């Protein structure tokens, strides 16, 4: 098993529907997001846009960073 390195969030700019937004995620989550995008054959921006659109359909949408973490954790659990 890989040793976990605890790190603070890293801010990156993502382009969603032509608009730039900043997202702060820990490096572990950035890595998981990049792997998920690669596995789906899409750029990270496209995957983030899809997750953003899905979160907005929720009756009480979380912020985008929270939605990304939840989506990634759900993916890790096999859902």
Tab-separated table of N, CA and C in Angstrom:
chain	number	residue	atom	x	y	z
A	1	UNK	N	0.839	-1.182	0.000
A	1	UNK	CA	0.000	0.000	0.000
A	1	UNK	C	0.885	1.247	0.000
A	2	UNK	N	0.465	2.229	-0.759
A	2	UNK	CA	1.201	3.486	-0.877
A	2	UNK	C	1.079	4.305	0.404
A	3	UNK	N	2.172	4.940	0.822
A	3	UNK	CA	2.149	5.783	2.002
A	3	UNK	C	1.436	7.092	1.684
A	4	UNK	N	0.493	7.454	2.522
A	4	UNK	CA	-0.272	8.682	2.332
A	4	UNK	C	0.519	9.868	2.856
A	5	UNK	N	0.635	10.895	2.044
A	5	UNK	CA	1.270	12.138	2.450
A	5	UNK	C	0.168	13.159	2.681
A	6	UNK	N	0.078	13.686	3.875
A	6	UNK	CA	-0.939	14.687	4.190
A	6	UNK	C	-0.460	16.048	3.700
A	7	UNK	N	-1.312	16.712	2.945
A	7	UNK	CA	-0.953	17.994	2.341
A	7	UNK	C	-2.148	18.927	2.366
A	8	UNK	N	-1.889	20.227	2.398
A	8	UNK	CA	-2.988	21.188	2.317
A	8	UNK	C	-3.533	21.246	0.886
A	9	UNK	N	-4.715	21.836	0.724
A	9	UNK	CA	-5.281	21.966	-0.620
A	9	UNK	C	-4.387	22.793	-1.546
A	10	UNK	N	-4.490	22.461	-2.833
A	10	UNK	CA	-3.792	23.180	-3.896
A	10	UNK	C	-4.867	23.785	-4.793
A	11	UNK	N	-4.737	25.081	-5.068
A	11	UNK	CA	-5.724	25.770	-5.893
A	11	UNK	C	-5.319	25.692	-7.359
A	12	UNK	N	-6.291	25.333	-8.200
A	12	UNK	CA	-6.085	25.320	-9.649
A	12	UNK	C	-7.265	25.986	-10.322
A	13	UNK	N	-7.018	26.554	-11.481
A	13	UNK	CA	-8.096	27.139	-12.278
A	13	UNK	C	-8.600	26.097	-13.263
A	14	UNK	N	-9.908	26.001	-13.365
A	14	UNK	CA	-10.568	25.062	-14.271
A	14	UNK	C	-11.529	25.865	-15.144
A	15	UNK	N	-11.578	25.528	-16.405
A	15	UNK	CA	-12.495	26.182	-17.333
A	15	UNK	C	-13.749	25.321	-17.458
A	16	UNK	N	-14.896	25.891	-17.055
A	16	UNK	CA	-16.177	25.196	-17.131
A	16	UNK	C	-17.127	26.061	-17.958
A	17	UNK	N	-17.600	25.505	-19.061
A	17	UNK	CA	-18.537	26.208	-19.940
A	17	UNK	C	-18.030	27.605	-20.301
A	18	UNK	N	-16.738	27.693	-20.576
A	18	UNK	CA	-16.158	28.964	-21.001
A	18	UNK	C	-15.826	29.921	-19.875
A	19	UNK	N	-16.074	29.523	-18.625
A	19	UNK	CA	-15.795	30.388	-17.478
A	19	UNK	C	-14.733	29.734	-16.606
A	20	UNK	N	-13.774	30.539	-16.174
A	20	UNK	CA	-12.714	30.043	-15.305
A	20	UNK	C	-13.186	30.071	-13.855
A	21	UNK	N	-12.924	29.007	-13.137
A	21	UNK	CA	-13.234	28.948	-11.713
A	21	UNK	C	-12.059	28.309	-10.988
A	22	UNK	N	-11.853	28.702	-9.755
A	22	UNK	CA	-10.771	28.136	-8.956
A	22	UNK	C	-11.316	27.032	-8.066
A	23	UNK	N	-10.567	25.949	-7.997
A	23	UNK	CA	-10.930	24.819	-7.158
A	23	UNK	C	-9.724	24.487	-6.292
A	24	UNK	N	-9.975	24.305	-5.006
A	24	UNK	CA	-8.914	23.915	-4.077
A	24	UNK	C	-9.172	22.491	-3.605
A	25	UNK	N	-8.273	21.603	-3.964
A	25	UNK	CA	-8.350	20.204	-3.551
A	25	UNK	C	-6.975	19.754	-3.077
A	26	UNK	N	-6.960	18.822	-2.165
A	26	UNK	CA	-5.724	18.220	-1.734
A	26	UNK	C	-5.125	17.444	-2.909
A	27	UNK	N	-3.788	17.325	-2.962
A	27	UNK	CA	-3.141	16.617	-4.081
A	27	UNK	C	-3.699	15.214	-4.331
A	28	UNK	N	-4.079	14.512	-3.277
A	28	UNK	CA	-4.657	13.179	-3.430
A	28	UNK	C	-5.930	13.225	-4.281
A	29	UNK	N	-6.764	14.239	-4.059
A	29	UNK	CA	-7.999	14.374	-4.831
A	29	UNK	C	-7.711	14.823	-6.261
A	30	UNK	N	-6.710	15.702	-6.444
A	30	UNK	CA	-6.348	16.085	-7.816
A	30	UNK	C	-5.898	14.855	-8.595
A	31	UNK	N	-5.087	14.024	-7.951
A	31	UNK	CA	-4.598	12.809	-8.609
A	31	UNK	C	-5.761	11.884	-8.971
A	32	UNK	N	-6.692	11.702	-8.033
A	32	UNK	CA	-7.860	10.850	-8.290
A	32	UNK	C	-8.715	11.419	-9.417
A	33	UNK	N	-8.848	12.742	-9.466
A	33	UNK	CA	-9.628	13.377	-10.527
A	33	UNK	C	-8.951	13.186	-11.880
A	34	UNK	N	-7.644	13.334	-11.927
A	34	UNK	CA	-6.904	13.126	-13.174
A	34	UNK	C	-7.018	11.671	-13.648
A	35	UNK	N	-6.973	10.730	-12.726
A	35	UNK	CA	-7.130	9.314	-13.080
A	35	UNK	C	-8.535	9.045	-13.603
A	36	UNK	N	-9.542	9.600	-12.936
A	36	UNK	CA	-10.929	9.412	-13.378
A	36	UNK	C	-11.143	9.995	-14.769
A	37	UNK	N	-10.573	11.162	-15.024
A	37	UNK	CA	-10.697	11.784	-16.347
A	37	UNK	C	-10.011	10.925	-17.400
A	38	UNK	N	-8.817	10.474	-17.094
A	38	UNK	CA	-8.081	9.604	-18.026
A	38	UNK	C	-8.860	8.326	-18.307
A	39	UNK	N	-9.396	7.706	-17.246
A	39	UNK	CA	-10.156	6.468	-17.407
A	39	UNK	C	-11.401	6.654	-18.270
A	40	UNK	N	-11.977	7.857	-18.231
A	40	UNK	CA	-13.184	8.128	-19.019
A	40	UNK	C	-12.863	8.686	-20.403
A	41	UNK	N	-11.560	8.925	-20.669
A	41	UNK	CA	-11.154	9.444	-21.974
A	41	UNK	C	-11.525	10.895	-22.199
A	42	UNK	N	-11.641	11.649	-21.100
A	42	UNK	CA	-11.998	13.066	-21.202
A	42	UNK	C	-10.970	13.921	-20.484
A	43	UNK	N	-10.912	15.197	-20.862
A	43	UNK	CA	-10.066	16.120	-20.097
A	43	UNK	C	-10.663	16.354	-18.706
A	44	UNK	N	-9.815	16.743	-17.768
A	44	UNK	CA	-10.279	17.040	-16.411
A	44	UNK	C	-11.387	18.092	-16.441
A	45	UNK	N	-11.217	19.136	-17.255
A	45	UNK	CA	-12.233	20.194	-17.327
A	45	UNK	C	-13.608	19.634	-17.695
A	46	UNK	N	-13.648	18.708	-18.636
A	46	UNK	CA	-14.921	18.131	-19.073
A	46	UNK	C	-15.558	17.314	-17.952
A	47	UNK	N	-14.754	16.549	-17.235
A	47	UNK	CA	-15.282	15.759	-16.124
A	47	UNK	C	-15.800	16.672	-15.015
A	48	UNK	N	-15.050	17.707	-14.685
A	48	UNK	CA	-15.487	18.654	-13.655
A	48	UNK	C	-16.795	19.321	-14.082
A	49	UNK	N	-16.917	19.682	-15.346
A	49	UNK	CA	-18.156	20.302	-15.837
A	49	UNK	C	-19.333	19.351	-15.689
A	50	UNK	N	-19.115	18.070	-15.958
A	50	UNK	CA	-20.188	17.074	-15.819
A	50	UNK	C	-20.614	16.933	-14.351
A	51	UNK	N	-19.646	16.869	-13.465
A	51	UNK	CA	-19.947	16.768	-12.029
A	51	UNK	C	-20.648	18.035	-11.551
A	52	UNK	N	-20.211	19.191	-12.044
A	52	UNK	CA	-20.832	20.470	-11.689
A	52	UNK	C	-22.296	20.494	-12.120
A	53	UNK	N	-22.568	20.045	-13.317
A	53	UNK	CA	-23.947	20.019	-13.815
A	53	UNK	C	-24.814	19.079	-12.974
A	54	UNK	N	-24.267	17.917	-12.624
A	54	UNK	CA	-25.021	16.946	-11.821
A	54	UNK	C	-25.305	17.490	-10.423
A	55	UNK	N	-24.343	18.181	-9.815
A	55	UNK	CA	-24.554	18.697	-8.452
A	55	UNK	C	-25.649	19.747	-8.419
A	56	UNK	N	-25.776	20.504	-9.518
A	56	UNK	CA	-26.793	21.551	-9.570
A	56	UNK	C	-28.206	20.981	-9.659
A	57	UNK	N	-28.323	19.689	-9.970
A	57	UNK	CA	-29.628	19.037	-10.024
A	57	UNK	C	-30.097	18.611	-8.630
A	58	UNK	N	-29.198	18.666	-7.662
A	58	UNK	CA	-29.525	18.290	-6.292
A	58	UNK	C	-30.436	19.338	-5.661
A	59	UNK	N	-31.381	18.907	-4.812
A	59	UNK	CA	-32.269	19.879	-4.148
A	59	UNK	C	-31.504	20.882	-3.278
A	60	UNK	N	-30.372	20.455	-2.725
A	60	UNK	CA	-29.561	21.335	-1.892
A	60	UNK	C	-28.104	21.165	-2.311
A	61	UNK	N	-27.718	21.776	-3.463
A	61	UNK	CA	-26.394	21.511	-4.016
A	61	UNK	C	-25.250	21.966	-3.110
A	62	UNK	N	-24.241	21.106	-2.971
A	62	UNK	CA	-23.039	21.507	-2.227
A	62	UNK	C	-22.178	22.404	-3.111
A	63	UNK	N	-21.133	22.979	-2.539
A	63	UNK	CA	-20.214	23.734	-3.389
A	63	UNK	C	-19.478	22.738	-4.288
A	64	UNK	N	-18.841	23.248	-5.316
A	64	UNK	CA	-18.219	22.388	-6.318
A	64	UNK	C	-17.115	21.516	-5.719
A	65	UNK	N	-16.299	22.078	-4.854
A	65	UNK	CA	-15.218	21.292	-4.253
A	65	UNK	C	-15.776	20.116	-3.467
A	66	UNK	N	-16.807	20.351	-2.697
A	66	UNK	CA	-17.438	19.280	-1.935
A	66	UNK	C	-18.033	18.229	-2.873
A	67	UNK	N	-18.670	18.686	-3.938
A	67	UNK	CA	-19.256	17.753	-4.909
A	67	UNK	C	-18.172	16.886	-5.552
A	68	UNK	N	-17.025	17.474	-5.859
A	68	UNK	CA	-15.930	16.706	-6.452
A	68	UNK	C	-15.416	15.644	-5.480
A	69	UNK	N	-15.241	16.024	-4.229
A	69	UNK	CA	-14.766	15.047	-3.243
A	69	UNK	C	-15.771	13.906	-3.079
A	70	UNK	N	-17.063	14.256	-3.007
A	70	UNK	CA	-18.093	13.226	-2.856
A	70	UNK	C	-18.146	12.310	-4.078
A	71	UNK	N	-18.053	12.889	-5.256
A	71	UNK	CA	-18.075	12.090	-6.483
A	71	UNK	C	-16.882	11.138	-6.515
A	72	UNK	N	-15.708	11.657	-6.187
A	72	UNK	CA	-14.503	10.829	-6.192
A	72	UNK	C	-14.572	9.722	-5.147
A	73	UNK	N	-15.098	10.044	-3.973
A	73	UNK	CA	-15.215	9.015	-2.944
A	73	UNK	C	-16.228	7.951	-3.365
A	74	UNK	N	-17.337	8.390	-3.942
A	74	UNK	CA	-18.319	7.433	-4.455
A	74	UNK	C	-17.717	6.525	-5.513
A	75	UNK	N	-16.895	7.089	-6.374
A	75	UNK	CA	-16.216	6.296	-7.412
A	75	UNK	C	-15.275	5.287	-6.763
A	76	UNK	N	-14.557	5.718	-5.727
A	76	UNK	CA	-13.629	4.812	-5.053
A	76	UNK	C	-14.370	3.665	-4.374
A	77	UNK	N	-15.597	3.927	-3.928
A	77	UNK	CA	-16.401	2.880	-3.298
A	77	UNK	C	-17.080	1.968	-4.308
A	78	UNK	N	-16.912	2.320	-5.586
A	78	UNK	CA	-17.478	1.466	-6.647
A	78	UNK	C	-18.847	1.898	-7.110
A	79	UNK	N	-19.241	3.102	-6.749
A	79	UNK	CA	-20.569	3.577	-7.137
A	79	UNK	C	-20.489	4.696	-8.030
